[in-house]
Coordinates of C-alpha atoms in Angstrom, one line a residue:
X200 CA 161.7 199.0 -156.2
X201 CA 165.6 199.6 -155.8
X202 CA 167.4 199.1 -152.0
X203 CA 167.7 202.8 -151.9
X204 CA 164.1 203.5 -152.5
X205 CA 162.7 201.0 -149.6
X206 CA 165.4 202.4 -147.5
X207 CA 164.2 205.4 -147.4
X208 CA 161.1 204.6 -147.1
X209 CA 161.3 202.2 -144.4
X210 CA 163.2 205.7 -142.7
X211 CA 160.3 207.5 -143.5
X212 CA 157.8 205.5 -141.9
X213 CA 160.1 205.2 -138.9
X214 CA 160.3 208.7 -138.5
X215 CA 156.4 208.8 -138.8
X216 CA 156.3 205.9 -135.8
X217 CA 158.6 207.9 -133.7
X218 CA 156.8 211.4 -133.7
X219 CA 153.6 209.6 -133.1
X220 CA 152.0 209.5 -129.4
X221 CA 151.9 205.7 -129.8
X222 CA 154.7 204.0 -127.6
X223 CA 154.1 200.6 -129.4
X224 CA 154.4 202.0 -132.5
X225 CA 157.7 203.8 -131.4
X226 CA 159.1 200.7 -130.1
X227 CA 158.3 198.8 -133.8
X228 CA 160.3 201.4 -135.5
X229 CA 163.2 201.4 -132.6
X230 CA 163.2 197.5 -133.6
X231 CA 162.9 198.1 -137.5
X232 CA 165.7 200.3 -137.1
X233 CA 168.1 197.5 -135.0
X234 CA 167.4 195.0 -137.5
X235 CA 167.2 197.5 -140.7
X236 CA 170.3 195.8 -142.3
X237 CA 168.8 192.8 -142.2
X238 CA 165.3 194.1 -143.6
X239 CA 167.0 195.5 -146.7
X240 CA 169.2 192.5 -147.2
X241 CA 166.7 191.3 -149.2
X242 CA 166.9 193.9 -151.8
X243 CA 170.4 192.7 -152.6
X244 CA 169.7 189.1 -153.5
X245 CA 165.8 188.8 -153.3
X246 CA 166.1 185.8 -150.2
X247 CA 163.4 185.7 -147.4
X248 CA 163.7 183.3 -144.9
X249 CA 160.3 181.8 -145.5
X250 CA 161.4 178.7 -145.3
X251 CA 162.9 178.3 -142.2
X252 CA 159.6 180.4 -140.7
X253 CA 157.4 177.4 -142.3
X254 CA 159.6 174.8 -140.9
X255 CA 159.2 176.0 -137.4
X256 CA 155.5 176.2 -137.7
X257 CA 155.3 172.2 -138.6
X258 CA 157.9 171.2 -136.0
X259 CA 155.1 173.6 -133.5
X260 CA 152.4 171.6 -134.9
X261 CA 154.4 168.6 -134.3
X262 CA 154.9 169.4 -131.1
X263 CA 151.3 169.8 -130.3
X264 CA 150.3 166.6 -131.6
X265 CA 152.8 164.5 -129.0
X266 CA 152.1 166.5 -125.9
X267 CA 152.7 165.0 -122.7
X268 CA 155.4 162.6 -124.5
X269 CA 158.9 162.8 -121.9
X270 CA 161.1 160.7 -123.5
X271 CA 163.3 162.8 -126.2
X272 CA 164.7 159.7 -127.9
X273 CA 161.3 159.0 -129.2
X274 CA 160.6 162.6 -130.1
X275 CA 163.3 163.0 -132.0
X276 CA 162.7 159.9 -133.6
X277 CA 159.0 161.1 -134.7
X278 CA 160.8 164.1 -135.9
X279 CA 163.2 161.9 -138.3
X280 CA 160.5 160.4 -139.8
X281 CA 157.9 163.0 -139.9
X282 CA 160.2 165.1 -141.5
X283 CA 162.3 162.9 -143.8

């Protein structure tokens, strides 16, 4: 699929969302359409930004496991090593 074929697509299921009676779905397509450049960015050189998206989820999960720690010299410290 070409940049110009998923852009028009991605307008034609916007224009779908909008005339619908759904206000959530009318809000996702106001929102595709902010970010739309972005979106088909990826047709130009094929990047996703998966891995910054999985590198949140393990600092979360390392979050989770040191609940209730307060001193942010030694969480950043776990964080070093966790992650180096």
């Amino acid at each position: 699929m070409t940049r110009d074929v998923a852009e028009v697509l991605l307008w034609q299921w916007c224009e779908d969302c909008e005339q619908s009676d759904i206000p959530e779905m009318q809000n996702a397509a106001s929102s595709v359409l902010r970010h739309e450049g972005r979106i088909l960015n990826f047709w130009n050189n094929r990047a996703t930004n998966a891995f910054a998206e999985s590198f949140n989820a393990k600092i979360k999960g390392f979050r989770g496991m040191l609940r209730g720690i307060k001193d942010m010299k030694f969480f950043l410290f776990r964080c070093q090593v966790y992650f180096s």
